[in-house]
PDB file of C-alpha atoms in Angstrom:
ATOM      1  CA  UNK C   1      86.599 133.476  90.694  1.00 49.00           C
ATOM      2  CA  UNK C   2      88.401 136.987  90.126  1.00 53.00           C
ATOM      3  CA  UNK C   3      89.609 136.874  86.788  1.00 53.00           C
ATOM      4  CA  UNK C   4      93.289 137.267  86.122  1.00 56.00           C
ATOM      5  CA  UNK C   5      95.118 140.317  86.591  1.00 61.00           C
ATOM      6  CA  UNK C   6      97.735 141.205  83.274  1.00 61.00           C
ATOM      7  CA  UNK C   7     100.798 141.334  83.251  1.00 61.00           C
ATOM      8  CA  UNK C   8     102.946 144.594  83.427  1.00 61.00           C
ATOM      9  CA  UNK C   9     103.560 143.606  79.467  1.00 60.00           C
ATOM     10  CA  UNK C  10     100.122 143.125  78.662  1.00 59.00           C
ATOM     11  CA  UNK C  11      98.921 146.280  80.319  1.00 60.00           C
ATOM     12  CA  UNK C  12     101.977 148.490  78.939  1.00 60.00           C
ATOM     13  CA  UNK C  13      99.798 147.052  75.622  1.00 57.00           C
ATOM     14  CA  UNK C  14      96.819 147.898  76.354  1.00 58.00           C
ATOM     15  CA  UNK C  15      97.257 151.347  77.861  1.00 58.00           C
ATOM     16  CA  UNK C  16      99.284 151.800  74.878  1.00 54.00           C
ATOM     17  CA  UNK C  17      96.404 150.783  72.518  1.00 48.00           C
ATOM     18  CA  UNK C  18      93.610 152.832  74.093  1.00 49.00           C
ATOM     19  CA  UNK C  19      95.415 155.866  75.697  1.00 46.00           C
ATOM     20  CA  UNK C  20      93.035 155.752  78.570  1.00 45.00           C
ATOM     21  CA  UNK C  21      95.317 155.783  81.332  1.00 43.00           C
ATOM     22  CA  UNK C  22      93.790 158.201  83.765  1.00 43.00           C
ATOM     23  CA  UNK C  23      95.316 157.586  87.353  1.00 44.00           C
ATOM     24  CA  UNK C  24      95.343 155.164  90.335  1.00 43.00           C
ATOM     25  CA  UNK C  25      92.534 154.458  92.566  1.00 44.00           C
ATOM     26  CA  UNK C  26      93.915 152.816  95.994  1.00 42.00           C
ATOM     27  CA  UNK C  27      91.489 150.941  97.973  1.00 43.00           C
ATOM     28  CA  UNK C  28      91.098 147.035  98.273  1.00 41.00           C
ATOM     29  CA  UNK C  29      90.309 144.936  95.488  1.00 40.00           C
ATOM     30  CA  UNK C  30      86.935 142.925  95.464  1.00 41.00           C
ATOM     31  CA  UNK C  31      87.553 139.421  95.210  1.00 42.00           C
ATOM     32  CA  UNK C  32      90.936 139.807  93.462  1.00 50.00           C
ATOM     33  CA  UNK C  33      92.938 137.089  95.780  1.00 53.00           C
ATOM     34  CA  UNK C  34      95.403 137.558  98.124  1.00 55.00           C
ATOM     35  CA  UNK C  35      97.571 140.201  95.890  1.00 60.00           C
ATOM     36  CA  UNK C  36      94.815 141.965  94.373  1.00 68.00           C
ATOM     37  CA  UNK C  37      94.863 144.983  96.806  1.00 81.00           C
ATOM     38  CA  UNK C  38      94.890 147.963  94.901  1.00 85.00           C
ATOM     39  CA  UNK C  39      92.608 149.246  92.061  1.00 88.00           C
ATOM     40  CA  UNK C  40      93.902 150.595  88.878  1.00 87.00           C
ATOM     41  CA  UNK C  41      91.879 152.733  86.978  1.00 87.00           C
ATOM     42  CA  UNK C  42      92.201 152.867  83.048  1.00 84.00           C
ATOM     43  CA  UNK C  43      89.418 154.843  81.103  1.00 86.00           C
ATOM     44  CA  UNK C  44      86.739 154.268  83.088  1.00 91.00           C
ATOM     45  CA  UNK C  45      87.425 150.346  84.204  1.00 92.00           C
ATOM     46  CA  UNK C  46      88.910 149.609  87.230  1.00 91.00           C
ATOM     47  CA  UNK C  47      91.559 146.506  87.313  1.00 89.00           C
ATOM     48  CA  UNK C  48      92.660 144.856  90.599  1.00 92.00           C
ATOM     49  CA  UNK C  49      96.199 144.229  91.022  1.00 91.00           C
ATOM     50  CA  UNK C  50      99.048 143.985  93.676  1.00 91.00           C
ATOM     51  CA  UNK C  51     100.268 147.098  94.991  1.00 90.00           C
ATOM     52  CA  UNK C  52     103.786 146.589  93.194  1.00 91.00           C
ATOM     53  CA  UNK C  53     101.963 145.820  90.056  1.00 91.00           C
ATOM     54  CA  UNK C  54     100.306 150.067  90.761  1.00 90.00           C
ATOM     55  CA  UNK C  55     103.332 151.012  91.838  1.00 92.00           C
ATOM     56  CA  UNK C  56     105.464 149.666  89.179  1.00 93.00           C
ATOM     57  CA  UNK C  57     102.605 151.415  86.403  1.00 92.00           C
ATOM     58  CA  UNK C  58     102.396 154.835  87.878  1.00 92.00           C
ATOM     59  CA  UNK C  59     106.095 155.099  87.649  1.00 95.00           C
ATOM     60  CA  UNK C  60     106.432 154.217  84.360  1.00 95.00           C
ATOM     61  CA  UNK C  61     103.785 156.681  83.765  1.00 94.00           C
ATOM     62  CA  UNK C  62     105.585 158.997  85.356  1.00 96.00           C
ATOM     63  CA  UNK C  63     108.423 158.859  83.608  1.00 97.00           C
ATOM     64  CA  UNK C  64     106.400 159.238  80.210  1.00 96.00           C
ATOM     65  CA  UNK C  65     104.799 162.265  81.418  1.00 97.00           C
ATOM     66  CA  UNK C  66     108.304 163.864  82.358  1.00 98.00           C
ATOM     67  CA  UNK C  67     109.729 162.727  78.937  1.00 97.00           C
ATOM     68  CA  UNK C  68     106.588 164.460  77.297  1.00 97.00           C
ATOM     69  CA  UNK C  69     107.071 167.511  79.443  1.00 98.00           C
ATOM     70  CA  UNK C  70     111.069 167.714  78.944  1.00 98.00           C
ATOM     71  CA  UNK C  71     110.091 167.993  75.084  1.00 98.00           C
ATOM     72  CA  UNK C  72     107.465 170.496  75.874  1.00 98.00           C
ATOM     73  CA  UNK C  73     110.007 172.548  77.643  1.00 98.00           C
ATOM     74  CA  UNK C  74     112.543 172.381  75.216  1.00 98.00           C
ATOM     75  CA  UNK C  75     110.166 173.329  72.124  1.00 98.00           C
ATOM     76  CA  UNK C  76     108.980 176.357  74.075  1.00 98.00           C
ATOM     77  CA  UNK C  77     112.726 177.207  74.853  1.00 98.00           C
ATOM     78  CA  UNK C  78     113.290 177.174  71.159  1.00 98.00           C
ATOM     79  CA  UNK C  79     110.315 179.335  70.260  1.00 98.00           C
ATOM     80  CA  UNK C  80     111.774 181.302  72.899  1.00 97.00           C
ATOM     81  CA  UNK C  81     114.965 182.278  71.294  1.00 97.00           C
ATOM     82  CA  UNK C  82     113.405 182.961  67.866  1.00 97.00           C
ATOM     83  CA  UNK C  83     110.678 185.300  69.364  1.00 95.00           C
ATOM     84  CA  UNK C  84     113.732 187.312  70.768  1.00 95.00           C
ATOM     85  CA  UNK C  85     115.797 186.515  67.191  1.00 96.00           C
ATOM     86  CA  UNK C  86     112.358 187.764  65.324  1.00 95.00           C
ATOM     87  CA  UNK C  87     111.860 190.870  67.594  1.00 94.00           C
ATOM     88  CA  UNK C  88     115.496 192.191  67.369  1.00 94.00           C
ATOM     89  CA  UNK C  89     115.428 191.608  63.548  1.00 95.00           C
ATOM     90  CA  UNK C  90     111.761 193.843  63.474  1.00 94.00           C
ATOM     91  CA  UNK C  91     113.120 196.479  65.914  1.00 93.00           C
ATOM     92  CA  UNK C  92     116.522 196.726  63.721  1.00 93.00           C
ATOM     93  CA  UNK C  93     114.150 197.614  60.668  1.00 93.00           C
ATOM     94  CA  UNK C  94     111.408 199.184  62.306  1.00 92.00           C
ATOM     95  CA  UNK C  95     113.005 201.056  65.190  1.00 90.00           C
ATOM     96  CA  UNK C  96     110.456 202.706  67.838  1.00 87.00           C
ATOM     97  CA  UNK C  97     107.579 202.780  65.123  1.00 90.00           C
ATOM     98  CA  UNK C  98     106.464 199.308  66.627  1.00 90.00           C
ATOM     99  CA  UNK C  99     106.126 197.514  69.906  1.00 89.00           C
ATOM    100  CA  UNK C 100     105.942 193.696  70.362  1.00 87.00           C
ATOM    101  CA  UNK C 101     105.541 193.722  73.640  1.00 85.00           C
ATOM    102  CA  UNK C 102     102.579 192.781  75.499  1.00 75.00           C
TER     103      UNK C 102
END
């Protein structure tokens, strides 16, 4: 018998707990009943589940890896604005006897 495939709670846990969450492998599921048709992959185990069980995972991954890059953005917009801040405020004191640019 296939063993049982985890909830979306249970696996929100345990990708949470081991950070291992590396994509989605498609493809049919070996002996994982009738709604075992696609293959997640986490780490380097494989987990058979439905498809809306995949689909339903790589979205919420999604969405955590468009939250992550939103942040990402917005620091580098911030160091942004104090490079220019940092480089008017040398140039002030300094005049043409520096350059910061690349």
């Amino acid at each position: 018998t296939a063993p049982p495939t985890p909830s979306p709670d249970q696996h929100h846990e345990l990708a949470q707990a081991e950070r291992g969450e590396r994509g989605l492998a498609g493809g049919r599921g070996a002996g994982g009943g009738p709604d075992a048709d696609q293959r997640l992959k986490l780490g380097d185990a494989f987990i058979d589940c439905s498809e809306d069980y995949a689909t339903e995972f790589c979205e919420k991954r999604q969405e955590r890896l468009q939250a992550q890059m939103d942040a990402i953005t917005a620091e580098e917009t911030t160091i942004l604005e104090r490079q220019k801040a940092l480089k008017k405020a040398l140039y002030g004191r300094f005049g043409a006897a520096i350059n910061l640019e690349e």
